[in-house]
Each structure stands twice: as C-alpha cells, then as structure tokens.
Tab-separated table of C-alpha atoms in Angstrom:
chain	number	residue	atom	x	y	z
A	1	UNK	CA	123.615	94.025	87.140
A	2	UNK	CA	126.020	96.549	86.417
A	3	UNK	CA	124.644	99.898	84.859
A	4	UNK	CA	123.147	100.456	81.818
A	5	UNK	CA	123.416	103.664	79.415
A	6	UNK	CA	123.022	106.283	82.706
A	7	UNK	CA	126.003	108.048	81.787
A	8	UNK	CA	124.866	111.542	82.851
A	9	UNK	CA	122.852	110.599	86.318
A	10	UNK	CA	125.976	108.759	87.585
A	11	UNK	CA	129.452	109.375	87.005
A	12	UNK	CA	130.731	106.517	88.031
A	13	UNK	CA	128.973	104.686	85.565
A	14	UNK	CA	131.212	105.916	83.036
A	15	UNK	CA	133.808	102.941	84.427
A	16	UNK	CA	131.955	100.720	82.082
A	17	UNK	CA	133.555	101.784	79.530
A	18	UNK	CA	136.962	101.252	81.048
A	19	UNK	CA	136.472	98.111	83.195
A	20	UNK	CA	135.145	95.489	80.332
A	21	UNK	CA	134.112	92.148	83.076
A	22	UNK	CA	131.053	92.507	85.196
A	23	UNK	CA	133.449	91.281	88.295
A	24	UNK	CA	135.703	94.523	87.685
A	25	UNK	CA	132.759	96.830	87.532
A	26	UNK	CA	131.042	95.611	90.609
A	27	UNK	CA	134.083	95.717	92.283
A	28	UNK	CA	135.217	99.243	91.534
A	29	UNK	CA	131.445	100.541	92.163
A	30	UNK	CA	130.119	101.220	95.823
A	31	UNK	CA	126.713	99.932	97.339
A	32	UNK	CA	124.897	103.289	97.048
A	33	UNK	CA	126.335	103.664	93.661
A	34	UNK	CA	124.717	99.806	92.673
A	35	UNK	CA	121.298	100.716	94.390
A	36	UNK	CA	120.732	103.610	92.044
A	37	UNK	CA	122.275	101.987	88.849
A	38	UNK	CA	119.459	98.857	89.677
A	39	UNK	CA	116.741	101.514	90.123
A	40	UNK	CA	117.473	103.484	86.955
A	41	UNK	CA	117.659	100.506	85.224
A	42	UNK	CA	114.044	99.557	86.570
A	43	UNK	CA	112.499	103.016	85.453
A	44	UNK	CA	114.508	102.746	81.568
A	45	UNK	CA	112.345	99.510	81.319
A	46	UNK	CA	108.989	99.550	79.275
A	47	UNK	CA	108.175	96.541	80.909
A	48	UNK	CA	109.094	95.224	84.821
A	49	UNK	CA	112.363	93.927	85.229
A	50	UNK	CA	111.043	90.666	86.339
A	51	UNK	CA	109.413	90.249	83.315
A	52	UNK	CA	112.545	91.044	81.357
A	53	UNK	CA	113.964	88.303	83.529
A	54	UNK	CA	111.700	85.863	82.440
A	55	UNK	CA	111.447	86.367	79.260
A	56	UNK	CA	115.192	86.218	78.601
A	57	UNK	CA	115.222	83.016	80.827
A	58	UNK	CA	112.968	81.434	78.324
A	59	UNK	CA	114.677	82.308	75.483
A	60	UNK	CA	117.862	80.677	76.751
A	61	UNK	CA	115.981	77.741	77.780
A	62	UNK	CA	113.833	77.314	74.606
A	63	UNK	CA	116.965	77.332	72.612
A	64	UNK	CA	118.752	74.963	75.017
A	65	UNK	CA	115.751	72.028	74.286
A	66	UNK	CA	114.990	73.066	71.033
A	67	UNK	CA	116.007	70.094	69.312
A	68	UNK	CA	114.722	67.591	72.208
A	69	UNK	CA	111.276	67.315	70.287
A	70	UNK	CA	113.710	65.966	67.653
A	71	UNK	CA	115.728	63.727	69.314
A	72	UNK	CA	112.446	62.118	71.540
A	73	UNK	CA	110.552	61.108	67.937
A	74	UNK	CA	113.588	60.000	66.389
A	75	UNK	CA	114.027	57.425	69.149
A	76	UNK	CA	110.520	56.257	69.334
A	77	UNK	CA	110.136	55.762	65.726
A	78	UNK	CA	113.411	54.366	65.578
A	79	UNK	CA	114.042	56.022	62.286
A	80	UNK	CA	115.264	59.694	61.032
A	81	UNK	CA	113.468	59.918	57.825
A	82	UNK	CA	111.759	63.158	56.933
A	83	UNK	CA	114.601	65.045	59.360
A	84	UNK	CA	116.824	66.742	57.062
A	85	UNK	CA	120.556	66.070	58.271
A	86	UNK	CA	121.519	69.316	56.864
A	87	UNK	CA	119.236	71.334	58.691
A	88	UNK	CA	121.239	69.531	61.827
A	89	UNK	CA	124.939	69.783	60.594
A	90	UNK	CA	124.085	73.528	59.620
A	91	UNK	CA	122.451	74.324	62.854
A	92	UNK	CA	125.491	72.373	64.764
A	93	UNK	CA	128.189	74.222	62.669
A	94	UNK	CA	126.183	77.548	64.021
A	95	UNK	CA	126.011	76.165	67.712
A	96	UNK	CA	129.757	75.908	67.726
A	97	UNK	CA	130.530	78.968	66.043
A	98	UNK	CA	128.521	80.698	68.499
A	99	UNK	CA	129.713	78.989	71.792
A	100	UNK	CA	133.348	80.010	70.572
A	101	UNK	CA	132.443	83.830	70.040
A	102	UNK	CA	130.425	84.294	73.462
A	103	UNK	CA	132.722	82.646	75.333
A	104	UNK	CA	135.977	84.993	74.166
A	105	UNK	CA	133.202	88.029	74.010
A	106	UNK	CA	134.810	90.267	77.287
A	107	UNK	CA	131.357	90.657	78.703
A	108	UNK	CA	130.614	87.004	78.040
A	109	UNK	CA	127.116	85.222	79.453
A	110	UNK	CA	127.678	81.949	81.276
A	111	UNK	CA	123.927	81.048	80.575
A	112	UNK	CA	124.071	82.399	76.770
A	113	UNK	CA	127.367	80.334	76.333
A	114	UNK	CA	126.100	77.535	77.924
A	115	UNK	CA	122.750	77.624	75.472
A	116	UNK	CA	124.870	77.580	72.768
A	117	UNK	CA	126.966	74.452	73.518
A	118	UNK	CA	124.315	72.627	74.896
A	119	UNK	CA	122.424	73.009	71.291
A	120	UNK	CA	125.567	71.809	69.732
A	121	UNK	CA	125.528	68.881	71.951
A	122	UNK	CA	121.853	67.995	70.915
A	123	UNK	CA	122.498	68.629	67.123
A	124	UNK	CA	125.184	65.961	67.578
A	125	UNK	CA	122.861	63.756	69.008
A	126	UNK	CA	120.389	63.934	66.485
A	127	UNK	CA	123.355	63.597	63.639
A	128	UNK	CA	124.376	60.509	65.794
A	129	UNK	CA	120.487	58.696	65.703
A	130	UNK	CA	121.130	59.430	61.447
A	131	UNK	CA	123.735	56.774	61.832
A	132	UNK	CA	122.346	54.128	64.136
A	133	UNK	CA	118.643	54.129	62.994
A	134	UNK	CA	119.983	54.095	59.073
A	135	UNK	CA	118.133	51.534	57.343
A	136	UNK	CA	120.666	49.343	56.495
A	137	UNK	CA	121.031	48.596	60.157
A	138	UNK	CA	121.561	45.241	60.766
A	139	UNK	CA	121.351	44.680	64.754
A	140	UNK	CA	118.560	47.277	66.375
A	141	UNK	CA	119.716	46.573	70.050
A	142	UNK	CA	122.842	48.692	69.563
A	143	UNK	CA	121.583	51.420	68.535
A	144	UNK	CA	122.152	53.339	71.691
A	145	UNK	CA	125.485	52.088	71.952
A	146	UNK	CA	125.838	53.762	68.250
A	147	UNK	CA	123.936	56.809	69.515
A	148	UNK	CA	126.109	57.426	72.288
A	149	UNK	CA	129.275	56.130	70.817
A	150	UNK	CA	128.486	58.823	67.775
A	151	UNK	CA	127.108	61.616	70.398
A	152	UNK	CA	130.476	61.573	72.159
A	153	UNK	CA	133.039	61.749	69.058
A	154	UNK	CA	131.061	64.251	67.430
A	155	UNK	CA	131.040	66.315	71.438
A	156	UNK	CA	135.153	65.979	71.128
A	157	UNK	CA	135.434	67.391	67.821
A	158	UNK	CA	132.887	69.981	68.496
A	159	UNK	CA	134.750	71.115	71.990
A	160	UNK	CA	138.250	71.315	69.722
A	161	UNK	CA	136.981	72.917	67.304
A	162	UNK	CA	135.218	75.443	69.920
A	163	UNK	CA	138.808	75.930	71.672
A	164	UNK	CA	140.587	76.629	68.054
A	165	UNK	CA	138.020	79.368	67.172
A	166	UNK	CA	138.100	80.573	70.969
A	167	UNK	CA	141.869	80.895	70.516
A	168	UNK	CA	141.410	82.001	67.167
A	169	UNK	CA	138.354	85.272	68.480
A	170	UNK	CA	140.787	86.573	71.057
A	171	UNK	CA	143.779	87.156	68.277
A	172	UNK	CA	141.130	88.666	65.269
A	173	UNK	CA	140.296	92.034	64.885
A	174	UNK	CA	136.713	92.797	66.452
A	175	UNK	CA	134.721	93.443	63.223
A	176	UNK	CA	136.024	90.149	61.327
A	177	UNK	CA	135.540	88.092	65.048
A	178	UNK	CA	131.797	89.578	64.644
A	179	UNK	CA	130.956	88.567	61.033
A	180	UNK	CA	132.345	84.989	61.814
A	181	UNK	CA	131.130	84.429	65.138
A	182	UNK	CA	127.709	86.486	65.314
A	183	UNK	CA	126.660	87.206	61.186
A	184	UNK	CA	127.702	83.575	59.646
A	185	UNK	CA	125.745	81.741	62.487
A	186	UNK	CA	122.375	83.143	62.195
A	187	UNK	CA	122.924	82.847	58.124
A	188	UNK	CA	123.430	79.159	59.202
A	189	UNK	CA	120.491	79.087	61.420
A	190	UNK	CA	118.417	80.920	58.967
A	191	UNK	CA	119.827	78.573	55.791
A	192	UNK	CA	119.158	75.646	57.510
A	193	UNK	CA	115.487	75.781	57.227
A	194	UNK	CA	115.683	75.404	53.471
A	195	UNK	CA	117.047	71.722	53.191
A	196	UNK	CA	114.060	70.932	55.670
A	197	UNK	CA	111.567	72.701	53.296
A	198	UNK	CA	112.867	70.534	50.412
A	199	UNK	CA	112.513	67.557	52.360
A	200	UNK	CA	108.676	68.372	52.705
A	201	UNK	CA	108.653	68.998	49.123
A	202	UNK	CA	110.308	66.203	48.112
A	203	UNK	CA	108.818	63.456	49.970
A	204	UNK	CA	105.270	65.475	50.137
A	205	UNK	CA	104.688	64.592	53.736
A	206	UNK	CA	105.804	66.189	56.854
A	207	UNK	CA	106.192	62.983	59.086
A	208	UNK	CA	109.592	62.642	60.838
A	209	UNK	CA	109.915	66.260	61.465
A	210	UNK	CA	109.070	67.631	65.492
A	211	UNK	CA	107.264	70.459	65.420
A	212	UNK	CA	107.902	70.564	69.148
A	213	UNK	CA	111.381	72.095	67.363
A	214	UNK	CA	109.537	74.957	65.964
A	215	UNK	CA	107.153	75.845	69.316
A	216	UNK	CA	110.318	75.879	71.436
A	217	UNK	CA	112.157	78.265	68.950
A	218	UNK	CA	109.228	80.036	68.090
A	219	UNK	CA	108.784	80.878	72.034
A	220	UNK	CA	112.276	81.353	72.527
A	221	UNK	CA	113.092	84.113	69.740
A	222	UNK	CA	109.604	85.793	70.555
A	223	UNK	CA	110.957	86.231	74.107
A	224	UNK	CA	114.114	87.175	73.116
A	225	UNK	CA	113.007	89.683	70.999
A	226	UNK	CA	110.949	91.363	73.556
A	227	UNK	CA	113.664	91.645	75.672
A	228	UNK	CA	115.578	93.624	73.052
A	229	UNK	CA	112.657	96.223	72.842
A	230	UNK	CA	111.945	96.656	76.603
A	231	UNK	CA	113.826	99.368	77.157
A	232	UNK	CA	111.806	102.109	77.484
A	233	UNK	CA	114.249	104.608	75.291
A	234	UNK	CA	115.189	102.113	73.028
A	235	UNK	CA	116.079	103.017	69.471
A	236	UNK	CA	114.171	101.102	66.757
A	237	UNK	CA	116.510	100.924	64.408
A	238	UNK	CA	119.231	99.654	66.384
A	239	UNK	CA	116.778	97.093	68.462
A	240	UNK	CA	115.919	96.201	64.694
A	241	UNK	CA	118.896	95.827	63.625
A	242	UNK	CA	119.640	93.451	67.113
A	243	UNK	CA	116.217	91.653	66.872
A	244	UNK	CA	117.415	90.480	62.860
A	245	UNK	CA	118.378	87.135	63.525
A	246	UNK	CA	115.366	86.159	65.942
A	247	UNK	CA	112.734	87.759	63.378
A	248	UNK	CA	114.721	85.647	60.773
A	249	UNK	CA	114.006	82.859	62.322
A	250	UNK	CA	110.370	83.820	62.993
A	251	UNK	CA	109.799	84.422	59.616
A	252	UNK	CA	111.088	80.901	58.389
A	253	UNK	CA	109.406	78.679	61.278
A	254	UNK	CA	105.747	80.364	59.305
A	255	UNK	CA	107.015	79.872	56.259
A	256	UNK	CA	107.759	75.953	57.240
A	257	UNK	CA	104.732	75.529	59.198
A	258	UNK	CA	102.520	77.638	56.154
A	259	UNK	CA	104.025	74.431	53.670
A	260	UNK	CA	103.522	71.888	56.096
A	261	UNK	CA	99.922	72.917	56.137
A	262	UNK	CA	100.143	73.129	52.307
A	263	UNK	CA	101.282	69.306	51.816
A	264	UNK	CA	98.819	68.209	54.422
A	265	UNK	CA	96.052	69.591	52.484
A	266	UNK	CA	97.165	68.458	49.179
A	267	UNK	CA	97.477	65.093	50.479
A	268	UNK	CA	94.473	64.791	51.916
A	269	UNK	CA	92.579	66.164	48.947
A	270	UNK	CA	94.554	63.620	46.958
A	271	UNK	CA	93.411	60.735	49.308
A	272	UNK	CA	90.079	61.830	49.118
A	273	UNK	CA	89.967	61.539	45.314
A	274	UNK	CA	91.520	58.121	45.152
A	275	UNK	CA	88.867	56.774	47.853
A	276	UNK	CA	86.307	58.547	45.754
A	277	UNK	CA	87.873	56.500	42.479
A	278	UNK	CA	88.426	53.232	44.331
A	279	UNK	CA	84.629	53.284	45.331
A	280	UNK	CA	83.822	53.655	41.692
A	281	UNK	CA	85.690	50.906	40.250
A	282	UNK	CA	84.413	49.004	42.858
A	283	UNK	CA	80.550	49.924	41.709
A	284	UNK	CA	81.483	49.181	38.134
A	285	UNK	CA	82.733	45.776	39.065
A	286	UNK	CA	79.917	45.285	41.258
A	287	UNK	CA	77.538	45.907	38.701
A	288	UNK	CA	79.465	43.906	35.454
C-alpha cells in the first residue's frame, strides 16, 4: 500500500499529495522507500495489519451478500410479503449512487466499487421476485423467467444510470459530488429501515423479513468500523465523524431487531390469551 500520514519520517511520501492513483505513487517511489512506508504503517496500527485486512475484507463481503438472506426466503416461500419494497428501491437507489461516486473517486477501490454494484444487483433481484411472486400471479412456473427477465432490465437501467452520475462526479465540484454520492446514500441506507419497521407494525408479525440481512450488515459495519479506529494515532472525532454511517446503521438494525422482539412477544401473549378463552368456552359448553 502506498504510505499513510508519515509525512515527516519520509520525504518522499509527500508525493501523495501530488500523484492522486496508487499506480503513480508506486511507480514514482523506490523499493527501500516502500519497505519503510509498509513498516510505519504496521507500527501506526493499534491492531496487526492482518487483522485490519480481515476485518475490512469482511466488511466488503458482508455488504456484498447482504441481501442474499433476502433473496434465498423469498424464493422458497415463493412470496415477498412482510419485505418492504421500499426498504429495497431505497437501498438500490443508494447502491447506485455509491458505485457511481467510488468509481470516479481518484483513489477509487476496485473491491469497494465492486461491493457497491454487486448490492445494487441483488436489490434488483429482490425488486424483481416483488413482481413474479405477486399474488395475482397466474402461472407459478415462470416465475424465474420473470425473476430474471426483471433482474436484467432493472441491471441495464441501474449500469446507465451509474455511467450518467459517473460522467456527471467527474464534471461537479468536490463538495456537491460528496453530499450526492457519499451523504444522500447512507441517508438512504439509514431511511430505508423505516418502511420495514412499519411493515412490522402494520402487519404485527415479522415473517417474510431475513434476518440473515441484518447479521451480515451487522458484521459488516462492526468490521468496518474497527478498521476506521485502528490506527493507533487516530483522531476520534474525525474517525467519528467517518464511522457515522456504519454506527447509523448499527443503531437501526437494534432498533428493528428490539421491535421484532416486541411484536413477537405481543403476539404470543395474545395467542396465549385466546387459547386460554377458547378452553373456557369450551368448559362452559361442556358443562351446559
């Protein structure tokens, strides 16, 4: 990796601030000069680099299947009910926003970018099983035909819409390129838990929803948070102020899981005190 914050025990690594890509750093930095930039880099960290590694490796991933745990139930129950579609078409708008702005970002991640439109594609997917398992469905055996057939017109208006806002990053000024590409998505991702809490409300049950969705994003914005604060000299307030989005998140997955618990109780107090009820009836009948 190219050098991190070690302005005054290299000189050299002041060329980060001229050469933007990671290929025109490496290339205008010599072997020796690479060796010590890894090894200061190993003794900023709080915690071992390989850790770091790791940890941001399953935060990429986590976010990359998040919504598999979605998709999976859908298709075996054959049905979307109790999955809100906004929390999907919010989450999908946020995919694609993001995809857009890391890709254009100068010191763009291949692996970050690819998280990002691989989370669009599975938001699509799960917008796409809306339409073939609605109940009005007349034929079931084409529903993966409509699935796919969905999946892939909803993948070409996503990629377009990626390459307009690509296009349109590279020509807008940095701060307005940050609030639309970086700020409005985690709103979105943050907002979209709220149509998902009213559809627990609403229905008072929390069947059609994967909580498989909220352990992989739960793991994945835990680890990505720690990798924010493992630098050993990191400032709070700024790893804070990084960190927002992923404690966001955090925060809303308990909130949905501290309802979900909520409704299950309720309901199973309430079908406690109808069995009671039914059983009396039933003794009063007996006994007339």
């Amino acid at each position: 990796e190219p050098c991190f914050d070690h302005h005054v025990a290299c000189g050299r690594c002041l060329n980060h601030r001229i050469f933007r890509g990671r290929a025109q750093h490496l290339s205008a930095c010599r072997p020796e000069h690479l060796r010590l930039c890894r090894l200061l880099r190993q003794m900023s960290m709080a915690m071992p680099e390989w850790l770091v590694l790791a940890l941001g490796i399953t935060g990429i991933v986590c976010f990359m299947l998040m919504m598999v745990p979605q998709i999976h139930k859908n298709w075996r129950s054959q049905s979307t009910d109790g999955m809100s579609l906004a929390l999907s078409v919010m989450w999908h708008v946020s995919a694609v926003l993001s995809t857009a702005y890391f890709a254009a970002s100068p010191n763009n991640s291949v692996a970050v970018t690819l998280s990002f439109a691989v989370f669009a594609v599975c938001c699509g997917v799960c917008e796409a099983q809306v339409v073939a398992y609605r109940p009005s469905r007349t034929n079931e055996k084409n529903s993966c035909c409509v699935v796919l057939g969905v999946s892939t017109l909803l993948l070409a208006v996503s990629a377009a819409v990626a390459c307009a806002l690509f296009a349109a990053f590279r020509a807008m000024p940095a701060d307005a390129t940050y609030v639309v590409g970086n700020v409005l998505p985690s709103i979105l991702l943050g907002a979209g838990f709220l149509p998902q809490m009213y559809e627990f409300i609403s229905r008072r049950s929390v069947q059609g929803y994967s909580f498989g969705v909220t352990v992989f994003d739960l793991v994945g914005c835990s680890a990505n948070t720690a990798v924010i604060f493992a630098p050993a000299g990191v400032v709070a307030q700024e790893a804070l102020k990084e960190s927002a989005p992923f404690l966001t998140i955090i925060a809303m997955h308990i909130v949905l899981l501290a309802l979900a618990v909520l409704i299950k109780c309720c309901c199973s107090a309430g079908a406690d005190t109808g069995s009671s009820k039914t059983v009396e009836v039933a003794c009063a009948v007996a006994e007339c």
